[in-house]
Coordinates of C-alpha atoms and ligand atoms in Angstrom, one line a residue:
M26 CA -35.0 13.3 25.3
P27 CA -32.5 10.4 25.3
T28 CA -35.1 8.3 23.7
I29 CA -35.4 10.7 20.7
V30 CA -31.5 10.8 20.3
T31 CA -31.4 7.0 20.5
L32 CA -34.2 6.7 17.9
I33 CA -32.3 9.0 15.6
F34 CA -29.1 6.9 16.0
L35 CA -31.1 3.7 15.3
L36 CA -32.6 5.1 12.1
L37 CA -29.2 6.5 11.0
S38 CA -27.4 3.2 11.6
I39 CA -30.0 1.4 9.5
A40 CA -29.7 3.9 6.8
I41 CA -25.9 3.6 6.7
I42 CA -26.1 -0.2 6.7
V43 CA -28.5 -0.1 3.7
T44 CA -26.4 2.4 1.8
I45 CA -23.0 0.8 2.2
T46 CA -24.5 -2.6 1.3
L47 CA -26.1 -1.2 -1.8
V48 CA -23.0 0.6 -2.9
Q49 CA -20.8 -2.4 -2.3
M50 CA -23.2 -4.7 -4.2
N51 CA -23.4 -2.3 -7.1
R52 CA -19.6 -2.1 -7.4
K53 CA -19.4 -5.9 -7.3
Q54 CA -21.6 -6.1 -10.4
I55 CA -19.7 -3.5 -12.4
L56 CA -16.3 -4.8 -11.6
S57 CA -15.0 -7.9 -13.2
P58 CA -12.0 -9.0 -11.1
G59 CA -8.8 -10.5 -12.6
L60 CA -5.7 -9.2 -14.3
K61 CA -5.5 -7.1 -17.4
Y62 CA -2.4 -6.6 -19.6
G63 CA -0.9 -4.1 -21.9
I64 CA 2.1 -4.2 -24.2
V65 CA 4.3 -1.3 -25.3
L66 CA 7.2 -1.5 -27.7
D67 CA 9.7 1.2 -27.0
A68 CA 11.4 1.7 -30.4
G69 CA 14.6 3.6 -29.5
S70 CA 17.4 4.6 -31.8
S71 CA 19.8 1.8 -30.7
R72 CA 17.3 -0.9 -29.8
T73 CA 13.7 -1.9 -29.3
T74 CA 12.4 -3.0 -25.9
V75 CA 9.1 -4.8 -25.4
Y76 CA 7.4 -4.1 -22.0
V77 CA 4.4 -6.1 -20.6
Y78 CA 2.4 -4.4 -17.9
E79 CA -0.4 -5.9 -15.7
W80 CA -2.9 -4.5 -13.3
P81 CA -6.0 -5.7 -11.4
A82 CA -9.0 -5.0 -13.7
E83 CA -11.2 -3.6 -11.0
K84 CA -8.6 -1.0 -9.9
E85 CA -7.4 0.2 -13.2
N86 CA -8.0 3.9 -12.5
N87 CA -6.1 3.9 -9.2
T88 CA -2.6 5.1 -9.0
G89 CA 0.4 2.8 -8.6
V90 CA -1.5 -0.5 -9.5
V91 CA 0.1 -1.0 -12.9
S92 CA 3.4 -2.9 -12.8
Q93 CA 5.8 -4.3 -15.3
T94 CA 5.8 -8.1 -15.4
F95 CA 8.0 -8.8 -18.4
K96 CA 10.6 -7.1 -20.5
C97 CA 12.3 -8.3 -23.6
N98 CA 15.1 -6.7 -25.6
V99 CA 14.7 -7.2 -29.3
K100 CA 17.9 -8.5 -30.9
G101 CA 19.6 -6.2 -33.4
P102 CA 19.6 -2.5 -33.9
G103 CA 16.8 0.0 -33.5
I104 CA 14.0 0.1 -36.1
S105 CA 15.4 3.2 -37.8
S106 CA 18.3 1.0 -39.0
Y107 CA 15.8 -0.9 -41.2
G108 CA 15.2 2.0 -43.6
S109 CA 16.6 0.1 -46.6
N110 CA 15.2 -3.4 -45.6
P111 CA 11.9 -2.8 -43.8
Q112 CA 10.7 -6.4 -44.4
E113 CA 13.4 -7.8 -42.2
I114 CA 12.1 -6.0 -39.1
A115 CA 9.5 -8.6 -38.1
M116 CA 11.8 -11.5 -37.4
P117 CA 13.6 -10.2 -34.3
I118 CA 10.4 -8.6 -32.9
N119 CA 8.6 -11.9 -33.3
D120 CA 11.1 -13.7 -31.1
C121 CA 10.1 -11.3 -28.2
M122 CA 6.4 -11.5 -29.0
N123 CA 6.6 -15.3 -28.8
K124 CA 7.9 -15.0 -25.2
V125 CA 5.2 -12.3 -24.5
K126 CA 2.5 -14.8 -25.6
E127 CA 3.6 -17.2 -22.9
K128 CA 3.3 -14.5 -20.2
I129 CA -0.2 -13.5 -21.0
P130 CA -3.1 -16.0 -20.5
F131 CA -4.3 -17.2 -23.9
H132 CA -7.9 -16.1 -23.5
L133 CA -6.7 -12.5 -22.9
H134 CA -4.6 -12.1 -26.0
R135 CA -7.4 -10.6 -28.1
S136 CA -8.2 -7.9 -25.6
T137 CA -4.6 -6.9 -24.8
P138 CA -3.6 -3.7 -26.4
V139 CA -0.2 -3.3 -28.1
Y140 CA 1.3 0.2 -28.7
L141 CA 4.5 0.9 -30.5
G142 CA 6.2 4.3 -29.9
A143 CA 9.3 5.3 -31.9
T144 CA 11.6 8.0 -30.6
A145 CA 14.5 10.1 -31.9
G146 CA 16.0 7.5 -34.2
M147 CA 12.8 7.5 -36.2
R148 CA 12.3 11.2 -35.9
L149 CA 15.7 11.6 -37.6
L150 CA 15.0 9.0 -40.3
R151 CA 11.7 10.7 -41.1
L152 CA 13.6 14.0 -41.6
Q153 CA 16.2 12.2 -43.7
N154 CA 13.9 10.1 -45.8
E155 CA 10.2 10.2 -45.1
S156 CA 9.2 7.3 -47.4
A157 CA 11.8 5.0 -45.7
A158 CA 10.4 5.9 -42.3
S159 CA 6.8 5.2 -43.3
E160 CA 7.8 1.9 -44.9
V161 CA 9.4 0.8 -41.6
L162 CA 6.1 1.7 -39.7
Q163 CA 4.1 0.0 -42.4
S164 CA 6.1 -3.2 -42.1
I165 CA 5.5 -3.2 -38.3
Q166 CA 1.8 -2.6 -38.9
T167 CA 1.7 -5.6 -41.3
Y168 CA 3.4 -7.8 -38.8
F169 CA 1.0 -7.0 -36.0
T170 CA -2.1 -7.7 -38.1
S171 CA -1.0 -11.3 -38.1
Q172 CA -0.7 -11.3 -34.2
P173 CA -3.6 -12.2 -31.8
F174 CA -3.3 -8.9 -29.9
E175 CA -5.2 -5.7 -30.3
F176 CA -2.7 -3.5 -32.2
R177 CA -3.3 0.2 -31.5
G178 CA -0.8 1.6 -34.0
A179 CA 2.9 2.3 -34.5
Q180 CA 3.7 6.0 -34.0
I181 CA 6.6 8.3 -33.9
I182 CA 6.2 10.4 -30.7
T183 CA 7.5 13.9 -30.4
G184 CA 10.4 14.9 -28.1
Q185 CA 8.0 16.7 -25.8
E186 CA 5.7 13.7 -25.5
E187 CA 8.7 11.5 -24.7
G188 CA 9.7 14.0 -22.0
V189 CA 6.3 14.2 -20.4
Y190 CA 5.6 10.5 -20.5
G191 CA 8.9 9.9 -18.8
W192 CA 7.9 12.4 -16.1
I193 CA 4.5 10.7 -15.7
T194 CA 6.1 7.3 -15.4
A195 CA 8.6 8.4 -12.7
N196 CA 5.9 10.1 -10.6
Y197 CA 3.4 7.4 -11.1
L198 CA 5.8 4.7 -9.9
K199 CA 6.9 6.9 -7.0
G200 CA 3.3 7.4 -6.0
N201 CA 3.5 11.2 -6.2
F202 CA 0.1 11.8 -7.8
L203 CA -2.3 10.4 -5.2
E204 CA -2.2 8.6 -1.9
K205 CA -4.6 6.6 0.2
N206 CA -5.8 8.3 3.3
L207 CA -7.0 6.7 6.5
W208 CA -10.4 5.9 5.0
S209 CA -9.0 4.2 1.9
A210 CA -10.0 7.1 -0.3
W211 CA -7.5 8.5 -2.8
V212 CA -6.4 12.1 -2.1
H213 CA -3.9 14.5 -3.5
P214 CA -0.9 14.1 -1.3
H215 CA 0.0 17.0 1.0
G216 CA 3.5 18.2 0.9
V217 CA 4.6 15.7 -1.7
E218 CA 6.5 17.3 -4.5
T219 CA 6.7 15.7 -7.9
T220 CA 10.1 14.6 -9.1
G221 CA 11.8 15.8 -12.2
A222 CA 12.8 13.4 -14.9
L223 CA 16.1 13.1 -16.8
D224 CA 16.3 10.7 -19.7
L225 CA 19.3 10.0 -21.9
G226 CA 18.6 7.9 -25.0
G227 CA 20.8 7.1 -28.0
A228 CA 19.7 10.0 -30.2
S229 CA 18.0 12.5 -27.8
T230 CA 17.9 13.6 -24.2
Q231 CA 15.0 15.0 -22.2
I232 CA 14.6 17.1 -19.1
S233 CA 11.2 17.5 -17.5
F234 CA 10.2 19.1 -14.2
I235 CA 7.8 21.5 -12.5
P236 CA 9.6 24.9 -12.2
E237 CA 9.3 27.4 -9.4
E238 CA 7.2 30.0 -11.1
T239 CA 4.4 28.7 -13.3
T240 CA 3.1 32.1 -14.2
L241 CA 5.4 32.5 -17.2
T242 CA 4.1 30.3 -20.0
F243 CA 6.7 29.3 -22.6
N244 CA 6.4 27.0 -25.5
S245 CA 8.1 24.3 -23.5
T246 CA 5.7 24.3 -20.6
L247 CA 2.9 21.8 -21.0
Q248 CA -0.3 21.7 -19.0
V249 CA -1.3 18.2 -17.9
Q250 CA -4.3 17.3 -15.8
L251 CA -3.9 14.1 -13.8
F252 CA -6.4 12.6 -11.3
G253 CA -8.1 16.0 -11.1
Y254 CA -5.1 18.1 -10.5
P255 CA -3.3 20.4 -13.0
Y256 CA 0.5 20.4 -13.5
S257 CA 2.6 22.8 -15.5
V258 CA 5.5 20.7 -16.7
Y259 CA 8.6 22.3 -18.3
T260 CA 10.0 19.8 -20.8
H261 CA 12.6 19.9 -23.5
S262 CA 14.1 17.3 -25.8
F263 CA 17.5 17.9 -27.3
Q264 CA 17.6 16.1 -30.6
C265 CA 21.1 14.8 -31.5
Y266 CA 22.1 15.1 -27.9
G267 CA 21.6 11.4 -27.1
R268 CA 24.6 9.4 -26.1
D269 CA 25.4 7.8 -29.5
E270 CA 24.8 10.9 -31.6
A271 CA 26.9 13.1 -29.3
E272 CA 29.7 10.6 -29.5
K273 CA 29.5 10.6 -33.3
K274 CA 29.6 14.4 -33.3
L275 CA 32.7 14.3 -31.0
L276 CA 34.6 11.9 -33.3
A277 CA 33.5 13.9 -36.4
S278 CA 34.8 17.1 -34.9
I279 CA 38.1 15.6 -33.8
L280 CA 38.6 14.3 -37.3
Q281 CA 37.7 17.7 -38.8
N282 CA 40.3 19.4 -36.6
S283 CA 43.0 16.7 -37.3
N284 CA 45.7 17.0 -39.9
N285 CA 45.7 13.3 -40.4
K286 CA 42.5 12.4 -42.1
S287 CA 42.8 8.6 -41.8
G288 CA 43.8 8.3 -38.2
I289 CA 42.7 10.3 -35.1
K290 CA 43.4 10.3 -31.4
N291 CA 40.4 10.2 -29.1
P292 CA 41.1 11.4 -25.5
C293 CA 37.7 9.9 -24.4
Y294 CA 38.6 6.3 -25.4
P295 CA 40.8 4.4 -23.0
Q296 CA 44.5 4.3 -23.4
N297 CA 45.7 1.6 -25.9
Y298 CA 42.3 1.1 -27.4
R299 CA 42.4 0.9 -31.1
T300 CA 39.6 0.5 -33.6
V301 CA 38.7 1.2 -37.2
L302 CA 35.5 3.0 -38.0
T303 CA 33.9 3.9 -41.3
M304 CA 33.2 7.4 -42.5
K305 CA 29.5 6.3 -42.6
H306 CA 29.6 5.5 -38.9
L307 CA 30.7 9.1 -38.2
Y308 CA 28.8 11.1 -40.9
G309 CA 25.9 8.8 -41.9
S310 CA 23.6 10.4 -39.4
L311 CA 21.6 13.6 -39.9
C312 CA 23.2 14.9 -36.7
T313 CA 26.7 15.0 -38.2
A314 CA 25.8 15.4 -41.9
F315 CA 26.7 19.1 -41.8
L316 CA 30.2 18.2 -40.7
R317 CA 30.9 15.9 -43.7
P318 CA 34.1 16.6 -45.6
E319 CA 33.9 17.5 -49.3
N320 CA 35.4 14.2 -50.4
Y321 CA 33.0 12.2 -48.2
S322 CA 33.0 8.5 -49.1
P323 CA 30.9 6.3 -46.7
S324 CA 33.1 3.2 -46.9
Q325 CA 36.4 5.0 -46.2
S326 CA 37.9 3.9 -42.9
V327 CA 39.3 5.9 -40.0
H328 CA 41.7 4.5 -37.5
V329 CA 41.0 5.7 -33.9
I330 CA 43.4 5.4 -31.0
G331 CA 42.3 6.0 -27.4
T332 CA 44.6 8.2 -25.2
G333 CA 42.5 8.2 -22.0
D334 CA 43.1 11.8 -21.0
P335 CA 40.4 13.2 -18.7
V336 CA 41.4 16.8 -19.2
L337 CA 41.4 16.7 -23.0
C338 CA 38.2 14.6 -23.0
R339 CA 36.4 17.2 -20.9
E340 CA 37.6 19.9 -23.2
A341 CA 36.5 18.0 -26.3
V342 CA 33.1 17.4 -24.8
S343 CA 32.6 21.1 -24.1
T344 CA 32.7 21.8 -27.8
L345 CA 29.5 19.9 -28.3
F346 CA 27.5 22.7 -26.5
D347 CA 26.8 26.2 -27.6
F348 CA 26.5 28.7 -24.9
T349 CA 26.9 31.8 -27.0
S350 CA 23.3 32.0 -28.3
C351 CA 21.5 32.4 -25.0
R352 CA 19.8 35.8 -25.0
D353 CA 20.7 38.2 -22.2
G354 CA 18.7 38.0 -19.1
E355 CA 16.9 34.8 -20.0
E356 CA 17.5 31.7 -18.1
C357 CA 18.9 29.2 -20.6
S358 CA 20.3 25.7 -20.8
F359 CA 22.3 25.7 -24.0
N360 CA 21.8 26.2 -27.8
G361 CA 19.6 29.1 -27.0
I362 CA 16.9 27.0 -25.3
H363 CA 15.0 28.7 -22.5
Q364 CA 15.0 26.7 -19.2
P365 CA 13.9 27.8 -15.8
K366 CA 16.1 27.0 -12.8
V367 CA 16.0 23.3 -11.9
K368 CA 14.0 22.6 -8.8
G369 CA 13.5 19.7 -6.4
N370 CA 14.4 16.1 -6.7
F371 CA 15.2 14.5 -10.0
V372 CA 15.3 10.9 -11.2
A373 CA 18.0 10.2 -13.9
F374 CA 17.3 7.0 -15.8
S375 CA 18.2 5.0 -19.0
G376 CA 21.6 6.2 -20.3
F377 CA 22.3 8.3 -17.1
Y378 CA 21.8 5.2 -14.9
Y379 CA 23.8 2.8 -17.1
T380 CA 26.8 5.2 -17.2
V381 CA 27.1 5.9 -13.5
N382 CA 26.5 2.2 -12.8
A383 CA 29.6 1.4 -14.9
L384 CA 31.5 3.7 -12.6
N385 CA 30.2 1.7 -9.6
L386 CA 27.9 4.5 -8.5
T387 CA 24.1 4.3 -8.0
G388 CA 21.4 6.2 -6.2
Q389 CA 22.6 9.6 -4.8
F390 CA 26.1 10.8 -4.5
S391 CA 28.1 14.0 -4.5
L392 CA 29.3 15.8 -7.6
A393 CA 32.9 15.5 -6.2
E394 CA 32.4 11.7 -5.9
F395 CA 31.2 11.5 -9.5
N396 CA 34.1 13.6 -10.7
S397 CA 36.7 11.5 -9.0
S398 CA 35.2 8.2 -10.1
M399 CA 35.1 9.5 -13.7
W400 CA 38.6 10.7 -13.4
T401 CA 39.8 7.3 -12.2
F402 CA 37.8 5.4 -14.9
C403 CA 39.0 7.6 -17.7
S404 CA 42.7 7.1 -16.8
Q405 CA 42.4 3.3 -17.1
D406 CA 44.2 1.2 -19.7
W407 CA 41.9 -0.7 -22.1
N408 CA 43.3 -4.0 -20.8
Q409 CA 42.1 -3.2 -17.3
L410 CA 38.5 -2.6 -18.2
P411 CA 37.4 -6.3 -18.5
F412 CA 38.3 -6.6 -14.8
M413 CA 36.4 -3.5 -13.8
L414 CA 33.1 -3.9 -15.6
P415 CA 30.5 -6.5 -14.6
K416 CA 29.6 -7.1 -18.2
F417 CA 32.2 -6.3 -20.8
E418 CA 31.1 -5.4 -24.3
E419 CA 33.5 -3.5 -26.5
T420 CA 31.2 -0.8 -27.9
Y421 CA 29.8 0.0 -24.4
A422 CA 33.1 -0.3 -22.5
R423 CA 35.1 2.0 -24.8
S424 CA 32.4 4.7 -24.4
Y425 CA 31.8 4.9 -20.7
C426 CA 34.5 7.6 -20.2
F427 CA 32.9 9.7 -22.9
S428 CA 29.4 9.2 -21.5
A429 CA 30.5 10.1 -18.0
N430 CA 32.1 13.3 -19.2
Y431 CA 29.1 14.0 -21.4
I432 CA 26.7 13.6 -18.5
Y433 CA 28.9 15.8 -16.3
Y434 CA 28.9 18.6 -18.9
L435 CA 25.3 18.3 -19.8
L436 CA 24.0 18.3 -16.2
V437 CA 26.4 20.9 -14.8
H438 CA 27.0 23.3 -17.6
G439 CA 23.9 22.5 -19.6
Y440 CA 21.1 22.2 -17.1
K441 CA 23.0 24.1 -14.4
F442 CA 23.1 21.6 -11.6
N443 CA 25.8 22.4 -9.0
A444 CA 27.5 20.7 -6.1
E445 CA 24.6 21.7 -3.8
N446 CA 21.7 20.3 -5.8
W447 CA 23.5 17.5 -7.5
P448 CA 22.8 15.0 -4.6
Q449 CA 19.0 15.6 -5.3
I450 CA 19.5 13.6 -8.6
H451 CA 18.6 9.9 -8.0
F452 CA 20.3 7.7 -10.6
Q453 CA 17.8 4.9 -10.8
K454 CA 16.5 2.5 -13.5
E455 CA 13.5 1.1 -11.8
V456 CA 11.0 1.3 -9.0
D457 CA 9.8 -2.1 -7.6
N458 CA 11.0 -3.9 -10.7
S459 CA 9.2 -1.6 -13.1
S460 CA 11.5 0.3 -15.5
I461 CA 11.5 4.0 -15.4
A462 CA 10.9 4.7 -19.1
W463 CA 8.4 6.8 -21.1
S464 CA 6.6 3.7 -22.2
L465 CA 4.5 3.2 -19.1
G466 CA 3.3 6.8 -19.1
Y467 CA 2.5 6.4 -22.7
M468 CA 0.3 3.4 -22.1
L469 CA -1.4 5.0 -19.0
S470 CA -2.2 8.0 -21.1
L471 CA -3.4 6.2 -24.2
T472 CA -5.6 3.8 -22.2
N473 CA -7.1 6.7 -20.1
M474 CA -5.9 5.0 -17.0
I475 CA -5.0 8.4 -15.5
P476 CA -8.3 10.2 -15.7
A477 CA -8.2 14.0 -15.9
E478 CA -11.0 14.2 -13.4
S479 CA -10.9 12.6 -10.1
N480 CA -13.7 10.3 -9.2
R481 CA -12.3 8.9 -6.0
I482 CA -15.4 9.0 -3.9
W483 CA -17.0 5.8 -5.1
F484 CA -14.1 3.5 -4.9
P485 CA -15.3 0.2 -3.5
M486 CA -14.3 -0.5 0.1
N487 CA -12.0 -3.4 0.6
P488 CA -13.8 -6.4 2.1
S489 CA -12.4 -6.1 5.6
L490 CA -13.3 -2.4 5.9
F491 CA -16.8 -3.2 4.6
A492 CA -17.3 -6.1 7.1
G493 CA -16.0 -3.8 9.9
L494 CA -18.3 -1.0 9.1
L495 CA -21.2 -3.4 8.8
L496 CA -20.5 -5.0 12.1
F497 CA -20.0 -1.6 13.8
F498 CA -23.3 -0.1 12.6
T499 CA -25.2 -3.3 13.3
A500 CA -23.8 -3.2 16.8
V501 CA -24.8 0.4 17.2
A502 CA -28.3 -0.3 15.9
L503 CA -28.7 -3.3 18.3
L504 CA -27.5 -1.2 21.3
C505 CA -30.0 1.5 20.3
L506 CA -32.7 -1.0 20.1
I507 CA -31.9 -2.6 23.4
F508 CA -31.8 0.9 25.0
L509 CA -35.1 1.9 23.5
V510 CA -36.8 -1.3 24.7
Y511 CA -35.3 -0.9 28.1
S512 CA -36.4 2.7 28.5
Y513 CA -39.8 1.9 27.1
V514 CA -40.2 -0.8 29.7
R515 CA -38.9 1.4 32.5
S516 CA -41.2 4.3 31.6
R517 CA -44.1 1.9 31.6
M518 CA -43.1 0.7 35.1
R519 CA -42.6 4.3 36.3
K520 CA -46.0 5.2 35.0
N521 CA -47.5 2.3 36.9
T522 CA -45.6 3.4 40.0
C523 CA -46.8 7.0 39.7
H524 CA -50.3 5.8 39.2
V525 CA -50.1 3.7 42.4
E526 CA -48.5 6.6 44.4
H527 CA -51.2 8.9 43.1
V528 CA -53.9 6.5 44.3
F529 CA -52.2 6.2 47.6
A530 CA -51.9 10.0 48.0
V531 CA -55.5 10.6 47.4
E532 CA -56.6 8.1 49.9
Ligands
NAG625 C1 -11.6 4.1 -15.6 O1 -11.8 5.4 -16.2 C2 -12.3 5.3 -17.5 C3 -12.4 6.7 -18.1 O2 -12.7 7.6 -17.1 C4 -13.7 4.6 -17.5 O3 -14.2 4.5 -18.8 C5 -13.5 3.2 -16.9 O4 -14.8 2.6 -16.8 C6 -12.9 3.3 -15.6 N1 -12.6 1.9 -15.1 C7 -13.0 1.5 -13.9 C8 -12.7 0.1 -13.6 O5 -13.5 2.2 -13.0
NAG626 C1 14.5 6.8 -49.3 O1 14.0 5.5 -48.9 C2 13.5 4.8 -50.0 C3 12.9 3.5 -49.5 O2 13.8 2.8 -48.7 C4 14.6 4.6 -51.1 O3 14.0 3.9 -52.2 C5 15.1 5.9 -51.5 O4 16.2 5.8 -52.4 C6 15.6 6.7 -50.3 N1 15.9 8.1 -50.7 C7 17.0 8.7 -50.4 C8 17.1 10.1 -50.9 O5 17.9 8.1 -49.7
NAG627 C1 7.6 29.4 -29.5 O1 7.4 28.7 -30.7 C2 7.4 29.5 -31.8 C3 7.1 28.7 -33.1 O2 7.4 27.3 -32.8 C4 8.8 30.2 -32.0 O3 8.8 31.1 -33.1 C5 9.0 31.1 -30.7 O4 10.3 31.6 -30.8 C6 9.0 30.1 -29.5 N1 9.1 31.0 -28.3 C7 9.9 30.7 -27.3 C8 9.8 31.6 -26.1 O5 10.6 29.7 -27.3
NAG628 C1 37.8 16.4 -10.7 O1 38.7 15.5 -10.2 C2 40.1 15.7 -10.6 C3 41.0 14.6 -10.0 O2 40.7 14.3 -8.7 C4 40.5 17.1 -10.2 O3 41.9 17.3 -10.7 C5 39.6 18.1 -10.8 O4 39.9 19.4 -10.4 C6 38.2 17.8 -10.4 N1 37.3 18.7 -11.2 C7 36.3 19.3 -10.6 C8 35.5 20.3 -11.4 O5 36.0 19.1 -9.4
NAG629 C1 33.6 -1.7 -9.1 O1 33.7 -2.5 -7.9 C2 34.3 -3.8 -8.1 C3 34.2 -4.5 -6.8 O2 34.5 -3.8 -5.7 C4 35.7 -3.6 -8.5 O3 36.4 -4.8 -8.8 C5 35.8 -2.7 -9.8 O4 37.1 -2.5 -10.2 C6 35.0 -1.4 -9.7 N1 34.9 -0.8 -11.0 C7 35.1 0.5 -11.2 C8 34.8 1.0 -12.5 O5 35.5 1.2 -10.3
NAG630 C1 11.3 -8.0 -7.9 O1 11.8 -9.1 -8.6 C2 12.5 -10.0 -7.7 C3 13.1 -11.1 -8.6 O2 12.3 -11.4 -9.7 C4 11.4 -10.5 -6.7 O3 12.1 -11.4 -5.8 C5 10.9 -9.4 -5.9 O4 9.9 -9.8 -5.1 C6 10.3 -8.3 -6.9 N1 9.9 -7.2 -6.1 C7 8.7 -6.6 -6.2 C8 8.4 -5.4 -5.4 O5 7.8 -7.0 -7.0

């Protein structure tokens, strides 16, 4: 009986050794090791950012292996500002692309994909003047045909895509989609919830999360399948509710309600701040065009004086939101948009992060803490700000008080966060040096690096695991062999002994 069991063990061990060796050798042939690269241009309303990502070629379908190696801010405004002079767009982009060329090995240039995704700034330009928008994209296309990289197109993405790609990026970087188990296989993590994503750009803002009840299907719930698992993501993009457009709308409505049409007081600008803006700055955008006065003249100037009044600023910000149009009984954010109750953790990046960072806050903190920091900041005199901010730039510095109030109002009254679940929002701009931005999710999706179906089983073992398994089963096989030989020899000896005894007994 033990002999048969041992024999089975021996055969099994040999079979396993042969199998894992074959699998490992096969994988080795398929996989070409080394790094791969991808480039994404995030063409936002206020600026363009070039991101370079890299990953080990043989692991490209794993989760969490893509990381950002380089980032370059293109000088000048966003691409939507080039509507009247599209040919001038190439120069500033080229400065960044020259730096990118140095970061990627020369022999990989031709096989490195480049994507350009444009967001709300271009969505607005397209609505305003379609031919101007397509000329801008055409100009970019022309520029990239002269570049060594594999250009995969310049596109205006929708607000929903922007929201979902941001959500994918945040969860990919936080490792929420898959985790490695004890045996180095990728499995769906147990008990790990996905994180919601809050993005604040210049022209639009996005909220994306997985709501409590997924049975109700609304327009705004998208089904995405990642690594073999389905997710129902609620996402909404509020056009014109980005930081810059919201501020323009605030200034325009202050001017509209003011008796003095050439000078206004802005409670959200710091005390003693003075500036002169053009009517075009306030009303040039599609978001404020409907507020234009009858005698609108783009070059006319408006004097703006800051009064730094937190109470009046909060009040002015509240007029940007419309809560009257929510239908009874339906859960709503604002402007009549359906939104289920917020649930779980959230990560708030881009404009959300930069604003709280200016208030010396980061990560998680209480709503009261945010309110009091904002209150202190908004009461400062303009002359104090250079000493309070790590980097002082006029257009940013003057607007932080507004942005902070805007964020407060948007998150608390708009999305309905409260003192209890506010600390579940993580204000964060990156994970392990990779920026949280829609661009990574966009590239992962367009290169199919997040397969819809999971094919985790045939991932190659790492060399030490392979060597360990090989050693273990070889040892088992050897032990079995030794035992078999030993028991064979013993049974031969016993047979001989029996025979002898038998002979003896007879005689
Ligand atoms: C990754 O997945 C894609 C699509 O499923 C496939 O074509 C590609 O060969 C995979 N790459 C590797 C290295 O397994
Ligand atoms: C739209 O843009 C084109 C190209 O820049 C320009 O020629 C045209 O005048 C613009 N149209 C309007 C209505 O602004
Ligand atoms: C869904 O979208 C359609 C068309 O875009 C719209 O008419 C309808 O009101 C939307 N429904 C909801 C629940 O938002
Ligand atoms: C915010 O802080 C200010 C000053 O500390 C306080 O007067 C105000 O009531 C607070 N607002 C809320 C909503 O907590
Ligand atoms: C942030 O902290 C620094 C150092 O403690 C301080 O000098 C600065 O005034 C603070 N800024 C704000 C906005 O509170
Ligand atoms: C992030 O960047 C810093 C500085 O470039 C580097 O020292 C650090 O090792 C990086 N961290 C990771 C996780 O890559």
